[in-house]
Short mmCIF file of N, CA, C and O in Angstrom, two decimals:
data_model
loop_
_atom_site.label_atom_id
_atom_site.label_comp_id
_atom_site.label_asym_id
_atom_site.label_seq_id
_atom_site.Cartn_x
_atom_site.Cartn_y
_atom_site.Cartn_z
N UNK A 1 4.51 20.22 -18.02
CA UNK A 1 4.65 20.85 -19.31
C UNK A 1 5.96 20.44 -19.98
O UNK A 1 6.04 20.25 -21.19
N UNK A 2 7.10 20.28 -19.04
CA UNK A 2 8.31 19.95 -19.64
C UNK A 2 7.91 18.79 -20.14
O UNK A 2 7.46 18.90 -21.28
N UNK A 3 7.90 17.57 -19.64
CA UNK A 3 7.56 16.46 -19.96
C UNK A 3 7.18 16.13 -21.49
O UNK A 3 7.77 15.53 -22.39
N UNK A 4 5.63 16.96 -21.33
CA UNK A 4 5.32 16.85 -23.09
C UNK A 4 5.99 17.15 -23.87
O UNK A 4 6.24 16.55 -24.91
N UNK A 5 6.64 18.70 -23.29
CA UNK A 5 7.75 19.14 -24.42
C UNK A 5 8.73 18.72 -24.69
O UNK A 5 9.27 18.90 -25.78
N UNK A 6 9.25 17.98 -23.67
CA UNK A 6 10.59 16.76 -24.20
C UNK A 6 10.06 16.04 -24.99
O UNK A 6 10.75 15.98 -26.00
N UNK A 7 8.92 15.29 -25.08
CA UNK A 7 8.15 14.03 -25.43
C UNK A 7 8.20 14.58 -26.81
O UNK A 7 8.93 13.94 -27.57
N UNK A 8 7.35 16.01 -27.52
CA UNK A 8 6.88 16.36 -28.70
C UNK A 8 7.63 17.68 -29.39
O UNK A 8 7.37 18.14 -30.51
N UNK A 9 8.43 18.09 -28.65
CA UNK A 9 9.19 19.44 -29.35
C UNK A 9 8.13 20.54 -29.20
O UNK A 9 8.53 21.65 -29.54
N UNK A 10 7.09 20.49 -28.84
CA UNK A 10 5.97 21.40 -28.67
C UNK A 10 5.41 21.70 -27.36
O UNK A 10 5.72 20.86 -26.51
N UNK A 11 4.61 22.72 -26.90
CA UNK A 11 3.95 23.29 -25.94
C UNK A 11 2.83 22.29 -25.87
O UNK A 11 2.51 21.73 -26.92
N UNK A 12 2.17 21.98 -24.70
CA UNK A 12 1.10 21.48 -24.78
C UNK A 12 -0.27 22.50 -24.93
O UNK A 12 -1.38 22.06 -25.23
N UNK A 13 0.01 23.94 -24.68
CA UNK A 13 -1.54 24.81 -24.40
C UNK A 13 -0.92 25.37 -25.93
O UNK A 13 -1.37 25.14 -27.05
N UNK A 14 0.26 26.19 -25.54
CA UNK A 14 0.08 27.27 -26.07
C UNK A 14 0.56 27.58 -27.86
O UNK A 14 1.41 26.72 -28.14
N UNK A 15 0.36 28.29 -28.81
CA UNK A 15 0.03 27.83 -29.73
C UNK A 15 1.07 29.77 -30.23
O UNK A 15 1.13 30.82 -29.60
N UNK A 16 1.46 29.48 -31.13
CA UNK A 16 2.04 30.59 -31.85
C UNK A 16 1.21 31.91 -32.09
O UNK A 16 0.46 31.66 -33.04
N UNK A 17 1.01 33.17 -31.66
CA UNK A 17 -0.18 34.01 -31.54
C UNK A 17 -0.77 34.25 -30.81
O UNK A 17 -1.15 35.42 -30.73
N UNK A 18 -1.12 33.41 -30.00
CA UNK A 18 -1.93 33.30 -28.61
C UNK A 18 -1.39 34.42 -27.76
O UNK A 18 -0.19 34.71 -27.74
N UNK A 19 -2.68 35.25 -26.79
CA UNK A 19 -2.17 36.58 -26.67
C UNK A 19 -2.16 35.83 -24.89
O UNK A 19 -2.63 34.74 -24.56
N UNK A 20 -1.49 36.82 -24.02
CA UNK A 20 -1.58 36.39 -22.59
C UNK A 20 -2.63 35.64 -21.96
O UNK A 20 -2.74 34.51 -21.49
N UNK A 21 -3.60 36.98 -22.14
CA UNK A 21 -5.04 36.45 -21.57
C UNK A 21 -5.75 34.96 -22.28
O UNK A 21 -6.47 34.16 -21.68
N UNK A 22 -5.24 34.87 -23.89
CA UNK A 22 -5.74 33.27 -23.61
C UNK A 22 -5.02 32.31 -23.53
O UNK A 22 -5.41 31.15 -23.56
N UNK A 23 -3.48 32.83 -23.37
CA UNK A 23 -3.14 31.81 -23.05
C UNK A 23 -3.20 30.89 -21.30
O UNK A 23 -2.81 29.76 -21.02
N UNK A 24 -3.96 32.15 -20.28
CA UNK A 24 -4.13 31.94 -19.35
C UNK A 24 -5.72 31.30 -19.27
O UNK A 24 -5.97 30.39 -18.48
N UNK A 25 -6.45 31.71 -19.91
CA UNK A 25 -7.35 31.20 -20.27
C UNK A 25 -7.66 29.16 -20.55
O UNK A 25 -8.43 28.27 -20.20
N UNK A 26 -6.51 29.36 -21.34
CA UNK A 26 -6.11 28.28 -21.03
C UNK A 26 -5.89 27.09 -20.38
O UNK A 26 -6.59 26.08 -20.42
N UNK A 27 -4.56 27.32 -19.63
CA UNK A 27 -3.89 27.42 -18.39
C UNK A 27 -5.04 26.92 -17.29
O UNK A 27 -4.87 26.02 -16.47
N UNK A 28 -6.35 27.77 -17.48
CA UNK A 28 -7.21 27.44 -16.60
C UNK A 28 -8.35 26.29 -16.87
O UNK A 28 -8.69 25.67 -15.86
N UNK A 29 -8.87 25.98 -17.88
CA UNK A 29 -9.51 25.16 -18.40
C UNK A 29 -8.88 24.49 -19.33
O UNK A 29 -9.34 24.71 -20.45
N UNK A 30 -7.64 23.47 -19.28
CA UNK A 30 -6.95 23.06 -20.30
C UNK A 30 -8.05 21.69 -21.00
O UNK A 30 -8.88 20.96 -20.45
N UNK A 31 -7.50 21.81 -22.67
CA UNK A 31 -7.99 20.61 -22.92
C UNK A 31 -6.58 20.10 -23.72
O UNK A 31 -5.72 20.71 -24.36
N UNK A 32 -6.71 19.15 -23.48
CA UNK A 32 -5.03 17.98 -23.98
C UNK A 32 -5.05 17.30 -25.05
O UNK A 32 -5.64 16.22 -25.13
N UNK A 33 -4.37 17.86 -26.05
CA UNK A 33 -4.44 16.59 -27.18
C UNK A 33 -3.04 16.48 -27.24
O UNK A 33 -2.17 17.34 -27.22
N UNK A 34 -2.98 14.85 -27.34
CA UNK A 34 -1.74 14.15 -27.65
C UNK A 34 -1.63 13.69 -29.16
O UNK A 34 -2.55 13.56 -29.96
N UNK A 35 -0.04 13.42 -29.39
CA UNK A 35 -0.04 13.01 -30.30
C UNK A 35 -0.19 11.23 -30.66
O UNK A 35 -0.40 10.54 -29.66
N UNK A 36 -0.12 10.77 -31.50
CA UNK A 36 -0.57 9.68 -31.46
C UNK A 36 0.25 8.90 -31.10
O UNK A 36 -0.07 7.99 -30.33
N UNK A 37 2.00 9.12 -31.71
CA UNK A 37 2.74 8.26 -30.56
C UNK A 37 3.10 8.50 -29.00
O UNK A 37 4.15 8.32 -28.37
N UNK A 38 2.36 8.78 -28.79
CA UNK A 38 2.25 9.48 -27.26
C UNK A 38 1.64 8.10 -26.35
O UNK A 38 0.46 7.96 -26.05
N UNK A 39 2.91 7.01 -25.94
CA UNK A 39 2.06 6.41 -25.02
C UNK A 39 0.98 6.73 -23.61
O UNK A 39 0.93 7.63 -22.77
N UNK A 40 0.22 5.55 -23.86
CA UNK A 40 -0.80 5.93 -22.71
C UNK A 40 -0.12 5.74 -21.35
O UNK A 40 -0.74 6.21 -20.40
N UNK A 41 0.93 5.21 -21.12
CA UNK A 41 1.88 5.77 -19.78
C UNK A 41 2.23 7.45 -19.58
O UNK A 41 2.10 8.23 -18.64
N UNK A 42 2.74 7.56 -20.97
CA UNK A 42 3.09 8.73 -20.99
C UNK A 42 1.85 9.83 -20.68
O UNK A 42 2.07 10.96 -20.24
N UNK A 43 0.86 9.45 -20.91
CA UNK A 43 -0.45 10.12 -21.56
C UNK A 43 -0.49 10.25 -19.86
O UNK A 43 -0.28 11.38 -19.41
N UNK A 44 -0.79 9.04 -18.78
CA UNK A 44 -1.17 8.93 -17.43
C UNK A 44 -0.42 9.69 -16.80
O UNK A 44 -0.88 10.43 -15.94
N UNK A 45 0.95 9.66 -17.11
CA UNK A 45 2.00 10.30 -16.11
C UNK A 45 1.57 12.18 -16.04
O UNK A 45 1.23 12.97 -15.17
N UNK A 46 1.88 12.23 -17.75
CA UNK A 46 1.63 14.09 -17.61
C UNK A 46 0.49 14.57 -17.22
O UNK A 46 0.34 15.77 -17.04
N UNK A 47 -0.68 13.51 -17.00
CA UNK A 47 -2.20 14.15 -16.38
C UNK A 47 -2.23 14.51 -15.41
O UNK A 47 -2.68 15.62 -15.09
N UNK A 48 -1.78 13.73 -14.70
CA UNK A 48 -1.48 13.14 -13.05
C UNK A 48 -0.33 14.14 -12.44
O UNK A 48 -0.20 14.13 -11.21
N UNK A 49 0.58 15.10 -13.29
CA UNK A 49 1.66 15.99 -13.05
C UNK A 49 0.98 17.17 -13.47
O UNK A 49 1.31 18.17 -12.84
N UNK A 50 0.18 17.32 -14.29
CA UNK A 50 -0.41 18.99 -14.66
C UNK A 50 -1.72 19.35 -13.78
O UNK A 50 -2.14 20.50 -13.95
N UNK A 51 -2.57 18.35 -12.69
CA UNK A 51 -3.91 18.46 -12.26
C UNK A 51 -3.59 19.49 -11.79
O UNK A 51 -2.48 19.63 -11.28
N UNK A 52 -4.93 20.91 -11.91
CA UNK A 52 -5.10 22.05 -11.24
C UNK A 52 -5.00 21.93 -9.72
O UNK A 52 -4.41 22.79 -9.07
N UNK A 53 -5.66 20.72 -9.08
CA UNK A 53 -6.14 20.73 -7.67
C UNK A 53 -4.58 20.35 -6.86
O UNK A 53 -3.96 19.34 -7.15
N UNK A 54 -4.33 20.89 -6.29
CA UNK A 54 -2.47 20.36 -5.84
C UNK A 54 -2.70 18.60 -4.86
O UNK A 54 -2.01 17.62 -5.14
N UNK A 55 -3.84 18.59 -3.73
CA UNK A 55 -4.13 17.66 -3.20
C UNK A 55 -4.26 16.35 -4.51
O UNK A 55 -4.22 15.21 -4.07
N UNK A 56 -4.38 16.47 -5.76
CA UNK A 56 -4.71 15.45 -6.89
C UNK A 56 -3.65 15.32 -7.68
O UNK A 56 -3.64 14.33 -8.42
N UNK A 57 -2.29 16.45 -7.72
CA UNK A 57 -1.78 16.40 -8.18
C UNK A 57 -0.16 15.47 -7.73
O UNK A 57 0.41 15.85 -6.71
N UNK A 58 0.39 14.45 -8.42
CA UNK A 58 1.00 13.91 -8.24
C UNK A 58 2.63 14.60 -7.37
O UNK A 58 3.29 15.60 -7.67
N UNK A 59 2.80 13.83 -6.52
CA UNK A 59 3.87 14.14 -5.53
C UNK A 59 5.60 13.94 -6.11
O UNK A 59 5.59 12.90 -6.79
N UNK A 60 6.51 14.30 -6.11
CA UNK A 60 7.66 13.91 -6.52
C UNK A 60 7.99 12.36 -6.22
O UNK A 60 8.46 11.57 -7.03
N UNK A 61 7.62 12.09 -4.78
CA UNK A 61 7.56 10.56 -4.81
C UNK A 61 7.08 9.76 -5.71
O UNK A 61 7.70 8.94 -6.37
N UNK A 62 5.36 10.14 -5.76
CA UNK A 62 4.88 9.28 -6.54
C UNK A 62 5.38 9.28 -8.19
O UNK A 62 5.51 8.34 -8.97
N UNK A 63 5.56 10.46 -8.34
CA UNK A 63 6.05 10.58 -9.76
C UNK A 63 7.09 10.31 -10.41
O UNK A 63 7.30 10.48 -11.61
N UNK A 64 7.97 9.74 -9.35
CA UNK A 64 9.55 9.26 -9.46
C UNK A 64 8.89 7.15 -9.55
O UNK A 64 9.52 6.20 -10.00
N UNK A 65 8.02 7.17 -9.16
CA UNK A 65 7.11 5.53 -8.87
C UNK A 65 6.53 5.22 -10.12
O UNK A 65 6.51 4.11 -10.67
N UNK A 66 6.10 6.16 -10.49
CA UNK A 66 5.13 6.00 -11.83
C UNK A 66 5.97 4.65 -12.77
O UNK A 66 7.20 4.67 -12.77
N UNK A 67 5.38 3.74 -13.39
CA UNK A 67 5.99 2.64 -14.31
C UNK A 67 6.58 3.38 -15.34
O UNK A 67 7.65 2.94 -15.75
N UNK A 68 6.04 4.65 -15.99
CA UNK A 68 6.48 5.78 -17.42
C UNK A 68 8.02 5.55 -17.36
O UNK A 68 8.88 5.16 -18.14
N UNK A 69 7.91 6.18 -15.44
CA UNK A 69 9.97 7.01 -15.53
C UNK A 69 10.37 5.51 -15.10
O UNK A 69 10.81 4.99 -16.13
N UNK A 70 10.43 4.40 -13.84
CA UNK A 70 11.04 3.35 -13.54
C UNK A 70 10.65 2.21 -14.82
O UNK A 70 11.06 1.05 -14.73
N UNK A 71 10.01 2.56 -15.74
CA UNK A 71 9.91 1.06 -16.72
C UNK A 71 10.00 -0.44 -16.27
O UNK A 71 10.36 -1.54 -16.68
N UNK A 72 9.42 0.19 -15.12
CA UNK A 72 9.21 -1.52 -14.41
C UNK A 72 7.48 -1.79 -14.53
O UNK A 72 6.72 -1.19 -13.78
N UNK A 73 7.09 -2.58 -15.38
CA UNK A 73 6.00 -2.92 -15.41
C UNK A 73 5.16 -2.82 -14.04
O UNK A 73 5.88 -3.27 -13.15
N UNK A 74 3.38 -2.22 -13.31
CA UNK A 74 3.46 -2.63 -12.15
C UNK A 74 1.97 -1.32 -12.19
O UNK A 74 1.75 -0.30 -12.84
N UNK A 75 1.27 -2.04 -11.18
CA UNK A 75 0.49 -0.26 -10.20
C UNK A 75 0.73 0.19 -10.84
O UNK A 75 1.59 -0.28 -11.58
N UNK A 76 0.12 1.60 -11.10
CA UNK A 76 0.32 3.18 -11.77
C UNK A 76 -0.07 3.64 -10.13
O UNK A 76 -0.98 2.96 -9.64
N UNK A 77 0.53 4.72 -9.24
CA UNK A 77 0.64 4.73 -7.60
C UNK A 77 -0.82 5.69 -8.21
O UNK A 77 -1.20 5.83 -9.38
N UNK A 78 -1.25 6.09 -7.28
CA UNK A 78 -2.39 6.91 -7.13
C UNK A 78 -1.81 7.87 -6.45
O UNK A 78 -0.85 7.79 -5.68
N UNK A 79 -2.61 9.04 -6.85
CA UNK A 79 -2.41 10.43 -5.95
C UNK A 79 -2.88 10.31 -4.73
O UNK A 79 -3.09 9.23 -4.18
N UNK A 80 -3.09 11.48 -4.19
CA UNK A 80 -3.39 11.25 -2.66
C UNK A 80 -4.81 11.23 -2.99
O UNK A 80 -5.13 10.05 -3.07
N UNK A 81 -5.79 11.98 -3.23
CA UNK A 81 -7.30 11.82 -4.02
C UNK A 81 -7.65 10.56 -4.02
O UNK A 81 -8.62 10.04 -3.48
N UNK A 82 -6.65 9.98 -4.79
CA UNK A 82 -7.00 8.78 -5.54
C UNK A 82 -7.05 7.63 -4.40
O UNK A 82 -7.67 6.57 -4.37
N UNK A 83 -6.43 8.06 -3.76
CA UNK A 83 -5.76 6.92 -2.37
C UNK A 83 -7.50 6.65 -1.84
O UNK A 83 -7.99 5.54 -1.62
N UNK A 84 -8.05 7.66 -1.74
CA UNK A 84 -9.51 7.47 -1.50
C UNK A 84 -9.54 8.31 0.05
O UNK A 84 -8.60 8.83 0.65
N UNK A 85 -10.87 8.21 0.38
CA UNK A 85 -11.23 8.31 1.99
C UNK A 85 -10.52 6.94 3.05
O UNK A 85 -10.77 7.18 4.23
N UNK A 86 -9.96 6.03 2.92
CA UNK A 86 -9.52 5.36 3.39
C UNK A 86 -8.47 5.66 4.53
O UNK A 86 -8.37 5.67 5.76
N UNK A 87 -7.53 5.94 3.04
CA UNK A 87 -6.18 6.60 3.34
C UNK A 87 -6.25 7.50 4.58
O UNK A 87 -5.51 7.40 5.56
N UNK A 88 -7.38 8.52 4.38
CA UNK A 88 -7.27 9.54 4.97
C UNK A 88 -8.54 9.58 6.34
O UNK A 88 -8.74 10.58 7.02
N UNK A 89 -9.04 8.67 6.45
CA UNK A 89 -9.42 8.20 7.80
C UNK A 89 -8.38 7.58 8.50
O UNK A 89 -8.20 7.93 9.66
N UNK A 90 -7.51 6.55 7.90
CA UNK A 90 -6.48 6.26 8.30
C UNK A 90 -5.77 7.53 9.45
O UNK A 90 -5.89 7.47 10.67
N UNK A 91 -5.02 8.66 8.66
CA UNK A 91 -4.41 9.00 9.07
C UNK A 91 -5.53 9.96 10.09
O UNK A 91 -5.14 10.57 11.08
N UNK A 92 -6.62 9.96 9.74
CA UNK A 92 -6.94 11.50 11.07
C UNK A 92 -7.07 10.41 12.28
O UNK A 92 -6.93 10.83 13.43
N UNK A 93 -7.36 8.86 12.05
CA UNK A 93 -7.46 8.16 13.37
C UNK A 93 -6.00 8.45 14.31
O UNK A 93 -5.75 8.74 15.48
N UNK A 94 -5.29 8.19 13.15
CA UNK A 94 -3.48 8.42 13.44
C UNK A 94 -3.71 9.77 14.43
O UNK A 94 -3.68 9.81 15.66
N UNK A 95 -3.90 10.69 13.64
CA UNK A 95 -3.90 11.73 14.62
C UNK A 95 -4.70 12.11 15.79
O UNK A 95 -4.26 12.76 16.74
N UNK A 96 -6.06 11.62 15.66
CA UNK A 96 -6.59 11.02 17.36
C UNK A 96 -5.71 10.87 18.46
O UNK A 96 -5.51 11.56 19.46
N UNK A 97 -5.03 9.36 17.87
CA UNK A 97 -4.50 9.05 18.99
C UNK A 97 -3.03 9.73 19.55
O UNK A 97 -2.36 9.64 20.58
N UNK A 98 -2.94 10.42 18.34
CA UNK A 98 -1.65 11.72 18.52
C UNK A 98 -2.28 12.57 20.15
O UNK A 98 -1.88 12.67 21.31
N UNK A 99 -3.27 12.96 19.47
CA UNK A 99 -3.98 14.21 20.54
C UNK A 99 -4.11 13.54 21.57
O UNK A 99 -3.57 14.09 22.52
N UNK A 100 -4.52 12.69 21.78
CA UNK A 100 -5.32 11.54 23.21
C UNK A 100 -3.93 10.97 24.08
O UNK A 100 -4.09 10.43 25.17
N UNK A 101 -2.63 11.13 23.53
CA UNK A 101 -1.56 10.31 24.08
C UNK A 101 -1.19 11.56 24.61
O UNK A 101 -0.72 11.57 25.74
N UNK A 102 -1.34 12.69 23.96
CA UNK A 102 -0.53 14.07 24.27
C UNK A 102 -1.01 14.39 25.62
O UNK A 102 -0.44 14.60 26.69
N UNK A 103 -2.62 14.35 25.12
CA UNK A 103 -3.57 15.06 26.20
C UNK A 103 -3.08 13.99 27.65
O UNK A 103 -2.43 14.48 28.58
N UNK A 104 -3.31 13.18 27.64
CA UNK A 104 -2.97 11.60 28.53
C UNK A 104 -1.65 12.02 29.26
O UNK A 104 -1.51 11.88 30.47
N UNK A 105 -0.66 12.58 28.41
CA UNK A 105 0.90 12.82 28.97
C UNK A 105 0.61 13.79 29.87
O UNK A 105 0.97 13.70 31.04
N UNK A 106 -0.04 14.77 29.42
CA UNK A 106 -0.26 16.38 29.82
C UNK A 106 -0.56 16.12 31.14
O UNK A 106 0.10 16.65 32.03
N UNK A 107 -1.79 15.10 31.47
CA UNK A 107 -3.00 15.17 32.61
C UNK A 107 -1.84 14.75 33.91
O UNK A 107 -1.85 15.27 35.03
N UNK A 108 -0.69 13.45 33.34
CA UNK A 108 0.17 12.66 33.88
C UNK A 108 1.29 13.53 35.09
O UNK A 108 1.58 13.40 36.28
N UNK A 109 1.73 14.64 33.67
CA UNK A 109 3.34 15.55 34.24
C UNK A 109 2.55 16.65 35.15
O UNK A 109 3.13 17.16 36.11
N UNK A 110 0.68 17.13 34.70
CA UNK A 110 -0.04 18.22 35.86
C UNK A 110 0.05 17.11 37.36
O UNK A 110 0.64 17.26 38.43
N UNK A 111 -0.49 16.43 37.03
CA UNK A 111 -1.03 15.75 38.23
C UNK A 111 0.58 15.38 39.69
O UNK A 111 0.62 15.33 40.92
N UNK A 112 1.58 15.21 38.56
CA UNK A 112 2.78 15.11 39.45
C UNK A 112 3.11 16.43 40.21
O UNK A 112 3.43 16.58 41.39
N UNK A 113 2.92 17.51 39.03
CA UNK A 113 3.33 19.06 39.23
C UNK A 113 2.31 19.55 40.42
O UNK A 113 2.67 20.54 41.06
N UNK A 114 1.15 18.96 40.74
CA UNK A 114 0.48 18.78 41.68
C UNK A 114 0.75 18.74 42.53
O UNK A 114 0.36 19.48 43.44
N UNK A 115 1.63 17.73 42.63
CA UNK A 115 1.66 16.44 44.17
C UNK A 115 0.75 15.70 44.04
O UNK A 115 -0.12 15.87 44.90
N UNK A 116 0.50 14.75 43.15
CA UNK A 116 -0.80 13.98 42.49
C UNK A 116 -2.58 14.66 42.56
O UNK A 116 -3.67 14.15 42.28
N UNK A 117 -2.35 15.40 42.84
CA UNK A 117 -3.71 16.29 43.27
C UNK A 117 -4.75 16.29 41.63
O UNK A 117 -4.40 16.69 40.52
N UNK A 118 -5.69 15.85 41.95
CA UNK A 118 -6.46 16.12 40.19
C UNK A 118 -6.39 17.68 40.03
O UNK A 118 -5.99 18.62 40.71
N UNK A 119 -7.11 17.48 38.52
CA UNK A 119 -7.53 19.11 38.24
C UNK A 119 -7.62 20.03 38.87
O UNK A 119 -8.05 19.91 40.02
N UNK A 120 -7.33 21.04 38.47
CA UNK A 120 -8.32 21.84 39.25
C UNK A 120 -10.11 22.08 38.77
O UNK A 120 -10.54 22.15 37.62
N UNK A 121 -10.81 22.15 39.89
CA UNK A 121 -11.93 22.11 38.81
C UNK A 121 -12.69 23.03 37.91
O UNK A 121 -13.68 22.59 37.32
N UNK A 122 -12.27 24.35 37.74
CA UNK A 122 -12.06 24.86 36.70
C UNK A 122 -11.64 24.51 35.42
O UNK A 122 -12.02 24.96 34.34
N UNK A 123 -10.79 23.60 35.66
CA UNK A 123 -10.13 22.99 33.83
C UNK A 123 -11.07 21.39 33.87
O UNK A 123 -11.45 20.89 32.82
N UNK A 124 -11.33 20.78 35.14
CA UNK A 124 -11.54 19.56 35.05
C UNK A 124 -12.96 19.44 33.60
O UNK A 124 -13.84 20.22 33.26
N UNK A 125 -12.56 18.11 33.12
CA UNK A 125 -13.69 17.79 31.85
C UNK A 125 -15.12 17.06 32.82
O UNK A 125 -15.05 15.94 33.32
N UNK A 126 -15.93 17.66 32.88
CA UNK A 126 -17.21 16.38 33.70
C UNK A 126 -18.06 15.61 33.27
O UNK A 126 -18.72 14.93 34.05
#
């Protein structure tokens, strides 16, 4: 919201009159009009900073990346959403092998605490 309002001297929702309830109303179903010198960087950046969904909504990292604020021509970064299912198979494989190295350590420091002895077979997996 700051953003626009630096950008235009104006609110982006809310409008002179507007009583709480619509301005929350609002708030909840926004629709955006820009002004016309309103670049389309600018236009990308504040979308990508106001999304309702927080998982879609742009990160301080990314938003410090954006080409708008560094004016380095380049990518516009994607949110995490945007990153796709990729990204995020990526990381739950990541965390697989988190669990599987843990579990692996675990079986390693019992089995010593043992005297190398396996499971017991109560816990053993068959």
């Amino acid at each position: 919201m700051i953003v626009y309002m630096l950008l235009t001297g104006k609110h982006p929702i809310y409008r002179q009159g507007d009583s709480k309830n619509g301005y929350v109303e609002k708030l909840r179903q926004p629709v955006w009009e820009f002004p016309d010198d309103f670049s389309e960087l600018a236009k990308d950046f504040f979308l990508k900073l106001v999304r309702i969904d927080p998982l879609e909504r742009y990160t301080e990292e990314e938003a410090l990346e954006h080409p708008w604020i560094t004016r380095i021509p380049g990518p516009i970064p994607l949110s995490y959403t945007e990153r796709g299912s990729h990204q995020r198979s990526k990381q739950m494989l990541m965390n697989v092998r988190v669990v599987v190295e843990c579990r692996h350590l675990f079986a390693v420091c019992f089995r010593r605490w043992r005297g190398g002895k396996s499971w017991p077979r109560s816990i053993r997996r068959e």
